[in-house]
Amino acid sequence: EVQLVESGGGLVQPGGSLRLSCAASGFSFSNYEMNWVRQAPGKGLEWISYITKSGGTIYYADSVKGRFTISRDNAKNSLYLQMNSLRAEDTAVYFCSRGEVPAASFDYWGQGTLVTVSS
Amino acid sequence: IQMTQSPSSLSASVGDRVTITCRASQSIRNYLNWYRQKPGKAPKLLIYGASSLQSGVPSRFSGSGSGTDFTLTISSLQPEDFATYYCQQTYSPPRTFGQGTKVEIK
């Protein structure tokens, strides 16, 4: 069974940092691109980052570019999101999701982890 | 690429046929996906590649379109379908979502 489990969320002050993790199981992690998507309270879905199977190609949404860093460790079946210079508007539930081929749709999602940026 | 869904919300009854549209600001060929999200839950993939039904998704869901205009149809609304629906383009990054369509009980 495919499972994605996020962790690392919590309360952080503006300007602070947080590292999210996504543990994957039930599939060959190294064969899939991965994504982070977030959802602010009461708002819609916002794609924020994507990483290819090898980690060789990475994209970010403009809203997080220069502040967030996506990475993966295929040996540990894990995806990461390092979030720096956090702002109140980064408050959201953060989901990791698997990118399916060939349509690149997001076929499996984790349950999400809540990040709250507040003083 | 901007994705615009309509309507933003709708009211319907169990058994109704429901149609949601999604328009892209430029051609995305058929790189269009549809998701359903229930409150407090992760989104669930329904349709990929504009018209392909994801494994395990009931056949009452169907998708159509290509280029810039797309449609999600639910042929007979079921109680579990009262939720928010999102389209998403995966033609090019950023992999933008539409703003969502909330389907409520009439």
mmCIF file of C-alpha atoms in Angstrom, chain A residues 33 35 39 43-45 47 50 59 95 102-107 109-110, chain B residues 31 33 35 37 41-43 45 48-49 54 86 88 90 93-95 97:
data_model
loop_
_atom_site.group_PDB
_atom_site.id
_atom_site.type_symbol
_atom_site.label_atom_id
_atom_site.label_comp_id
_atom_site.label_asym_id
_atom_site.label_seq_id
_atom_site.Cartn_x
_atom_site.Cartn_y
_atom_site.Cartn_z
ATOM 1 C CA GLU A 33 8.883 12.728 -9.016
ATOM 2 C CA ASN A 35 5.710 17.543 -5.007
ATOM 3 C CA GLN A 39 -3.409 24.901 1.725
ATOM 4 C CA LYS A 43 -8.290 28.543 1.086
ATOM 5 C CA GLY A 44 -7.556 26.527 -2.023
ATOM 6 C CA LEU A 45 -4.634 24.358 -3.002
ATOM 7 C CA TRP A 47 1.464 23.944 -5.552
ATOM 8 C CA TYR A 50 8.533 19.781 -7.484
ATOM 9 C CA TYR A 59 10.892 24.001 -9.555
ATOM 10 C CA PHE A 95 0.996 18.025 1.765
ATOM 11 C CA PRO A 102 2.755 10.304 -17.945
ATOM 12 C CA ALA A 103 0.232 12.994 -17.020
ATOM 13 C CA ALA A 104 2.243 14.121 -13.960
ATOM 14 C CA SER A 105 -0.954 14.055 -11.942
ATOM 15 C CA PHE A 106 -0.672 13.787 -8.171
ATOM 16 C CA ASP A 107 -1.968 10.278 -7.544
ATOM 17 C CA TRP A 109 -1.089 12.388 -1.064
ATOM 18 C CA GLY A 110 -0.022 12.431 2.553
ATOM 19 C CA TYR B 31 -2.412 17.947 -19.114
ATOM 20 C CA ASN B 33 -6.310 16.744 -13.727
ATOM 21 C CA TYR B 35 -9.335 16.275 -7.641
ATOM 22 C CA GLN B 37 -11.277 17.217 -1.472
ATOM 23 C CA LYS B 41 -8.734 15.505 4.184
ATOM 24 C CA ALA B 42 -6.119 15.349 1.471
ATOM 25 C CA PRO B 43 -7.265 15.765 -2.128
ATOM 26 C CA LEU B 45 -7.222 12.267 -7.803
ATOM 27 C CA TYR B 48 -5.931 12.612 -15.157
ATOM 28 C CA GLY B 49 -4.947 13.532 -18.662
ATOM 29 C CA GLN B 54 -8.082 7.126 -12.019
ATOM 30 C CA TYR B 86 -10.081 21.388 -8.094
ATOM 31 C CA GLN B 88 -4.887 21.404 -12.060
ATOM 32 C CA THR B 90 0.620 19.786 -15.204
ATOM 33 C CA PRO B 93 5.530 24.602 -13.928
ATOM 34 C CA PRO B 94 4.160 26.125 -11.788
ATOM 35 C CA ARG B 95 1.608 23.310 -11.669
ATOM 36 C CA PHE B 97 -4.644 24.635 -9.429
#
